Short mmCIF file of C-alpha atoms in Angstrom, two decimals:
data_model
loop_
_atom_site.label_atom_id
_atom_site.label_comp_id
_atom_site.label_asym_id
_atom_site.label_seq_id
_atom_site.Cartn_x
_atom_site.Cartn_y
_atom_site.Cartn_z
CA UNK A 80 0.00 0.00 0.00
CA UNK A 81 1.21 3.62 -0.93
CA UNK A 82 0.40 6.18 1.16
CA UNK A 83 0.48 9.90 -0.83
CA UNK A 84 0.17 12.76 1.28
CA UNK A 85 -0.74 16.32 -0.23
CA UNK A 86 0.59 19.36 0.22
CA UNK A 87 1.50 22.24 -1.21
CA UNK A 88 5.21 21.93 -0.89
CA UNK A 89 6.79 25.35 -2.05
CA UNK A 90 6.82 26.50 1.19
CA UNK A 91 9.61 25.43 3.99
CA UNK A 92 9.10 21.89 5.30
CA UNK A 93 5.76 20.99 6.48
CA UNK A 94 5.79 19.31 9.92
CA UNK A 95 2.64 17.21 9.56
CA UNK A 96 3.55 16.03 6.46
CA UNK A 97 6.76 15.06 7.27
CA UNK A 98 5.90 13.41 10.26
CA UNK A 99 3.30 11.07 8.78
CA UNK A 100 5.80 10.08 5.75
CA UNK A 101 8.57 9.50 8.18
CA UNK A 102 5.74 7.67 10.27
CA UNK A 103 4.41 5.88 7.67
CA UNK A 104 8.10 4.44 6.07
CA UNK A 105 8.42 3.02 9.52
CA UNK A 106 5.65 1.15 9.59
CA UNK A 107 7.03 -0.82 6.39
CA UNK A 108 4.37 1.50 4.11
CA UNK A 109 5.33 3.45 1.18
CA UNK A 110 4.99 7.27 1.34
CA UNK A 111 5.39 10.13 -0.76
CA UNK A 112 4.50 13.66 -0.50
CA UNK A 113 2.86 15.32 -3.38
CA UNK A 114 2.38 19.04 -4.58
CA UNK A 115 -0.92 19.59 -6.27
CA UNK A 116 0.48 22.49 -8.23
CA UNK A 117 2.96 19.06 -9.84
CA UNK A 118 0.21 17.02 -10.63
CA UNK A 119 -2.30 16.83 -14.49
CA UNK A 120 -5.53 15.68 -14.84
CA UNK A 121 -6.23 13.62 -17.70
CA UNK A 122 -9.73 13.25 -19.57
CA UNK A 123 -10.16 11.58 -22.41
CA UNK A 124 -13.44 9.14 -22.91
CA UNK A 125 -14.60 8.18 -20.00
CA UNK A 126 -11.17 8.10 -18.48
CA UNK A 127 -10.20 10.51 -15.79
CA UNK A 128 -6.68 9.89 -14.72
CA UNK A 129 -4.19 11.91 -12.50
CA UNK A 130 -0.45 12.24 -13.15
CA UNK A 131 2.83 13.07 -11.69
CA UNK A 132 4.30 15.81 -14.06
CA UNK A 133 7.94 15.10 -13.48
CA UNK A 134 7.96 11.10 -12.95
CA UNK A 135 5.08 11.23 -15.74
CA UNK A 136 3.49 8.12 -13.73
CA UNK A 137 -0.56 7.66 -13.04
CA UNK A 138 -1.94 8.16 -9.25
CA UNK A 139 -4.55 6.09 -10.09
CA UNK A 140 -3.17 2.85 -11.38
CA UNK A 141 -1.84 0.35 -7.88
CA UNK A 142 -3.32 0.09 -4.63
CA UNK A 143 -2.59 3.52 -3.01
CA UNK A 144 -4.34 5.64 -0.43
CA UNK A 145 -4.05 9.81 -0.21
CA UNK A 146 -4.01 11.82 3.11
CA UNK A 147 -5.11 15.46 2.05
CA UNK A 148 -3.74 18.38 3.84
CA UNK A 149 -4.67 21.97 3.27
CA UNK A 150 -3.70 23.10 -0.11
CA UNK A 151 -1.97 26.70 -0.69
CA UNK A 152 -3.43 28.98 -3.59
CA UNK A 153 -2.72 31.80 -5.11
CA UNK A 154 -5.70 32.84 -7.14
CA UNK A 155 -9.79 31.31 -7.70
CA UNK A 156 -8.53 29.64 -10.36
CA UNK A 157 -5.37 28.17 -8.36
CA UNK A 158 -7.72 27.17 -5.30
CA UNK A 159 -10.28 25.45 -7.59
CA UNK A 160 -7.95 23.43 -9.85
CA UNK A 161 -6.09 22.09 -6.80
CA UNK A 162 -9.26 21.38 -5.34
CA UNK A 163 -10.43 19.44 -8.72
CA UNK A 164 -7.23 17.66 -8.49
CA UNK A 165 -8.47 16.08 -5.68
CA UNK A 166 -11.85 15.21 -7.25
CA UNK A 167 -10.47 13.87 -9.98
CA UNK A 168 -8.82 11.21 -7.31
CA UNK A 169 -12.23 10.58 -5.63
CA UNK A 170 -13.96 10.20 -8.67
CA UNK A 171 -10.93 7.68 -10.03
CA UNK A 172 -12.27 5.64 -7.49
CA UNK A 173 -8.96 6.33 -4.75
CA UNK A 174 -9.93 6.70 -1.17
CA UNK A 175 -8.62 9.98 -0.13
CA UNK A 176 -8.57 11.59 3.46
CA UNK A 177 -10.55 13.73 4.32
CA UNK A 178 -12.40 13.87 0.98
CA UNK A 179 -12.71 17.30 -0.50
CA UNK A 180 -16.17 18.04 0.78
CA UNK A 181 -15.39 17.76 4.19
CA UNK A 182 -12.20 20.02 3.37
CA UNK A 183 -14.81 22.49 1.99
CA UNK A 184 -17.44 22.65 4.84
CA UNK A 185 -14.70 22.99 7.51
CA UNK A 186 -12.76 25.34 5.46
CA UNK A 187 -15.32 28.18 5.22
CA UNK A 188 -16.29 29.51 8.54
CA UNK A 189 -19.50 30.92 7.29
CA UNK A 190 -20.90 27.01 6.15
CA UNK A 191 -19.38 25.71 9.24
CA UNK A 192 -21.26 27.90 11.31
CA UNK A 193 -24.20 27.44 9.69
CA UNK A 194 -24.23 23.44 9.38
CA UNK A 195 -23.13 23.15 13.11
CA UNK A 196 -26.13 25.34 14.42
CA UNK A 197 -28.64 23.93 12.25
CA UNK A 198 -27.77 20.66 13.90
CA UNK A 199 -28.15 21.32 17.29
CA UNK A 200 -24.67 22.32 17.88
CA UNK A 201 -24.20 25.20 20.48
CA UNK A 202 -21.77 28.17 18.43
CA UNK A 203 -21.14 31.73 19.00
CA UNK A 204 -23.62 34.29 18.04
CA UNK A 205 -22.26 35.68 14.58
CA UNK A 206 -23.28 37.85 12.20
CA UNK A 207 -21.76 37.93 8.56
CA UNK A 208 -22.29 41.17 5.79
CA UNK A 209 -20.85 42.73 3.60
CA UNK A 210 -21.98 46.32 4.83
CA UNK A 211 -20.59 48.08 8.21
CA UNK A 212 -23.80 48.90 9.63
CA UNK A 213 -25.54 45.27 10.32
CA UNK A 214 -21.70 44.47 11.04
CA UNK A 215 -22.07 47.58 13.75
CA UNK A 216 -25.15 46.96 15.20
CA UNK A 217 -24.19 43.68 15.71
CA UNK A 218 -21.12 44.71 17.54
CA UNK A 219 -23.14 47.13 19.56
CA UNK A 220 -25.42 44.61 20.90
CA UNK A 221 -22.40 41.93 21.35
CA UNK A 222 -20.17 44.30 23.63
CA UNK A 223 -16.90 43.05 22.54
CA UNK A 224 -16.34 41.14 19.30
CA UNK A 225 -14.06 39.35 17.51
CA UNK A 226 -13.59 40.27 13.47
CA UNK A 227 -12.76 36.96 11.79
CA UNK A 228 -10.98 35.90 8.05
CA UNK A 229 -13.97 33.61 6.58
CA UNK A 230 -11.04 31.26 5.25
CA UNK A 231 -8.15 31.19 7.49
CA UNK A 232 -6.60 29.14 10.22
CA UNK A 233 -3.84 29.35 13.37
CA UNK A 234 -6.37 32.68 14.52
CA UNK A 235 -4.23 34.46 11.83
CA UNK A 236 -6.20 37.23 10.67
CA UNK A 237 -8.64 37.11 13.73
CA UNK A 238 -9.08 40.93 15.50
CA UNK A 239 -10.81 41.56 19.09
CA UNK A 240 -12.94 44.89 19.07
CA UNK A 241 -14.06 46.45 22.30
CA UNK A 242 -15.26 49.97 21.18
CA UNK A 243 -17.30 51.04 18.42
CA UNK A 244 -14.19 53.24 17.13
CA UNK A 245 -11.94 49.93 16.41
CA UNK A 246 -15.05 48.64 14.91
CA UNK A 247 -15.78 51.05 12.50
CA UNK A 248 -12.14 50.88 11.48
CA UNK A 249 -12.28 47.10 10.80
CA UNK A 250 -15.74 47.54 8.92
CA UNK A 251 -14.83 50.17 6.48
CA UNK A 252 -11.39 48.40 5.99
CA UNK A 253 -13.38 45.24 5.06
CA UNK A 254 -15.22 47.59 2.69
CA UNK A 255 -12.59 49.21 1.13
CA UNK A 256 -11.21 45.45 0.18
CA UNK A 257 -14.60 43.88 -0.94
CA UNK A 258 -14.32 41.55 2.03
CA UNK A 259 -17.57 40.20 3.66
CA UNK A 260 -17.19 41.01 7.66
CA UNK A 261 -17.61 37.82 9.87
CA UNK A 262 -18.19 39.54 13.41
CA UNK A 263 -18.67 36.90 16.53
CA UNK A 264 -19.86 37.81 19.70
CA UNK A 265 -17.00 37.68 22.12
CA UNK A 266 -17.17 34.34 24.78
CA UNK A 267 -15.06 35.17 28.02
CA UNK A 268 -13.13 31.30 28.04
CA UNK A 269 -10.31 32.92 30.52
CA UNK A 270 -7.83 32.02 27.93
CA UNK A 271 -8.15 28.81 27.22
CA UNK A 272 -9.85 26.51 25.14
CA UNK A 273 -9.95 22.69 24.39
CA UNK A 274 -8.38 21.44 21.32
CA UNK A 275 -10.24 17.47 20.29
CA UNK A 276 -8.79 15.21 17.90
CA UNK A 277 -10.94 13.21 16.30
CA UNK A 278 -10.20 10.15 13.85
CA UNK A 279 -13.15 8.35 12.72
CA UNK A 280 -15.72 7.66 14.97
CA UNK A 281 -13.66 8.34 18.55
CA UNK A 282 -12.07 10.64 20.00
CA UNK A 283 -8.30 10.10 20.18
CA UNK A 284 -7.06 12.65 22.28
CA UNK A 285 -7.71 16.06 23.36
CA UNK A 286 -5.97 18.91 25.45
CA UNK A 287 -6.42 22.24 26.40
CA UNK A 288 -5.01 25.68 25.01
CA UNK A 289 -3.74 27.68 27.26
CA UNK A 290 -2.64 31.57 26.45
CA UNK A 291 -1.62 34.75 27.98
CA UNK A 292 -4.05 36.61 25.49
CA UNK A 293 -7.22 35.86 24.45
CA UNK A 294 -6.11 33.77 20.88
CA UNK A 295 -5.42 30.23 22.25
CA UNK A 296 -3.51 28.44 19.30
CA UNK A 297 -0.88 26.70 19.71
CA UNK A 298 0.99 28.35 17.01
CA UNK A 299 0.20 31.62 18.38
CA UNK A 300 1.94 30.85 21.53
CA UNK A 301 -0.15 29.00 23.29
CA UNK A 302 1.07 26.17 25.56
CA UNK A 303 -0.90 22.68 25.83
CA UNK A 304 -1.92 21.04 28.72
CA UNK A 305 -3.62 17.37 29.71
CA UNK A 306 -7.20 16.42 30.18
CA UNK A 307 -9.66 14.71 30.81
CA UNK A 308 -13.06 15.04 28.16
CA UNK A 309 -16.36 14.22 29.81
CA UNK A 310 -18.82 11.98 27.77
CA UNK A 311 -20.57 15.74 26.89
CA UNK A 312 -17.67 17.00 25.18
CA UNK A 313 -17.16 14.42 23.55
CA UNK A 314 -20.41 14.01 21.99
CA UNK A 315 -20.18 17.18 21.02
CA UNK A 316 -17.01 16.95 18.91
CA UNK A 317 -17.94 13.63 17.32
CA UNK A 318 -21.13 15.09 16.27
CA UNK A 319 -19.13 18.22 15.05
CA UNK A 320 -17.01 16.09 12.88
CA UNK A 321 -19.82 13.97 11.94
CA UNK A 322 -21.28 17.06 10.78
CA UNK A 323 -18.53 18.17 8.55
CA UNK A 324 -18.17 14.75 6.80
CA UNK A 325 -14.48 14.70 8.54
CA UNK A 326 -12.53 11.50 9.11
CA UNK A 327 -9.24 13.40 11.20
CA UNK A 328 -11.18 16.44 12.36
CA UNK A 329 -9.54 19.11 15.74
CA UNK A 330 -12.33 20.48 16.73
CA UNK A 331 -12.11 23.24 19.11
CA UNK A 332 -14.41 24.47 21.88
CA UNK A 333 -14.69 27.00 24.79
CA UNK A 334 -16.38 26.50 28.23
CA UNK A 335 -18.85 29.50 28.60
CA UNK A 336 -21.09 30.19 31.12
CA UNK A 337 -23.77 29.10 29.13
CA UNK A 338 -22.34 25.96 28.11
CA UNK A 339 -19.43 24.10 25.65
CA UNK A 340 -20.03 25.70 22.34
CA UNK A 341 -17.73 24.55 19.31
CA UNK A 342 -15.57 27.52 17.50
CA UNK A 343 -14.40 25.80 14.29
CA UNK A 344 -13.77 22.94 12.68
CA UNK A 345 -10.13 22.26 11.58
CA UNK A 346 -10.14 19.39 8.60
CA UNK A 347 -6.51 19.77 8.26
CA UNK A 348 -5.74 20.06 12.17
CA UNK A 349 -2.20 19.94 13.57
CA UNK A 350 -0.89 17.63 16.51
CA UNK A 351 2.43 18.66 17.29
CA UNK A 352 1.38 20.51 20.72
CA UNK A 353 -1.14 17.83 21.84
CA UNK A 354 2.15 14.91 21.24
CA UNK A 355 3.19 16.79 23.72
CA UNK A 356 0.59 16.10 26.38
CA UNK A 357 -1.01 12.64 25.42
CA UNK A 358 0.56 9.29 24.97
CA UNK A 359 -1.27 8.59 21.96
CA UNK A 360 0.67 8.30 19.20
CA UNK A 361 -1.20 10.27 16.55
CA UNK A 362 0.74 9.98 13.96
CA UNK A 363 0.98 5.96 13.67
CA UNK A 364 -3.22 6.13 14.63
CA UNK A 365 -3.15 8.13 11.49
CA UNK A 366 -1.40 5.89 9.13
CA UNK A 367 -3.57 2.91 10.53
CA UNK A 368 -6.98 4.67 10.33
CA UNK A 369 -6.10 5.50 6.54
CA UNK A 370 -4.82 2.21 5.62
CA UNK A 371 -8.21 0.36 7.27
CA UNK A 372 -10.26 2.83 5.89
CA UNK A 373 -8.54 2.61 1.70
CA UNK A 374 -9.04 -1.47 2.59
CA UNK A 375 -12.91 -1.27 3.26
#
């Protein structure tokens, strides 16, 4: 079995990705990291085929298995070619992880939102528009606020308002740029959230982020730290990932005074910080989920 992880690889080395090929090689699996900006699609008949530009070899033909990670894009037409690359696998018949609609729903705050409260799960309050004044009366009535990319990740991006003058500054910014404005009532979580990994149909781990500011991601500085989910929470982030159609899903959540309520949705979550804190190994519960899953 061949195990091809994607990536967009013009960027310095990618620690996931090089952790599960350097995982996967020791479990006595091939593994190969590909760049969908190096890969063709092929149609011809009823053929749809996938190739490797520069070893000019098929994706499609042996008994292989592909572990998606978030692609990079420049440009609409960049993000949706890369994104029919992956199609092209799924429809080839090749089991790839997560599959692209997942990848789609978690990616887009605004549909995650959305499909998480129509099912019952508890989210922020959150207006989106692309004028400042239902963007401003929303912030009004929230108190504080917090100004959010609608695709975007790591709480890069993310801005927390506490007066109407920041606000209005934000707004018209968002404007000026032909952005739609994704405002979020604020939840006080005393800096810290919980970060759940889920893979399949359990919950494999799950820690907490804890910050000296109010963002609590790991790559923003914040440090993990053990626990211990109760069954609630972790209904709520199967159900979460159930929701998004998400085989590896982190799904993060805050403890408010009304309640857990989930944040986002990460399809392409990180792991490095929880290693830290569980003695799961991810990785290796990775390369085994994918494996059982491609032999279904």
């Amino acid at each position: 079995m061949k195990i091809g992880i994607l990536v967009s690889s013009k960027r310095k080395r990618i620690w996931p990705a090089e952790e599960l090929k350097k995982t996967a090689l020791s479990m006595g699996y091939k593994a190969v990291i590909l760049d969908p900006a190096e890969l063709t699609i092929i149609i011809r008949g009823k053929l749809i085929d996938v190739i490797h530009n520069r070893t000019r070899r098929s994706l499609i033909e042996g008994d292989s298995v592909f572990l998606l990670r978030r692609p990079d894009y420049a440009n609409p037409e960049l993000l949706f070619y890369r994104i029919d690359v992956i199609r092209a696998l799924e429809l080839s018949g090749k089991t790839v992880i997560n599959r692209i609609e997942a990848f789609l729903k978690a990616v887009d705050k605004i549909r995650t939102s959305m499909l998480l409260a129509k099912n019952g799960i508890p989210t922020p309050y959150t207006v989106v528009s692309e004028e400042e004044a239902p963007a401003m009366r929303a912030h009004i009535e929230f108190g504080k606020s917090v100004v959010k990319p609608i695709f975007g990740s790591q709480g890069k991006g993310s801005v927390l308002i506490e007066n109407i003058d920041s606000a209005w500054r934000v707004f018209r910014l968002h404007r000026y740029y032909r952005v739609p404005i994704y405002v979020q009532s604020f939840v006080e979580h005393r800096n810290r959230d919980i970060r759940v990994f889920v893979l399949g149909e359990r919950v494999l781990s799950a820690m907490y982020r804890v910050s000296n500011s109010w963002k609590t991601n790991i790559s923003q500085g914040a440090r993990p730290m053990p626990m211990k989910l109760t069954n609630e929470l972790e209904e709520i982030a199967l159900k979460s990932a159930e929701i998004i159609g998400a085989d590896i899903a982190g799904v993060d959540i805050i403890e408010s005074k009304e309640g857990p309520m989930v944040l986002e949705v990460n399809a392409c979550p990180e792991w490095k910080g929880l290693q830290k804190v569980t003695k799961v190994n991810i990785s290796e519960e990775i390369i085994r989920y994918v494996i059982s899953k491609a032999r279904r």
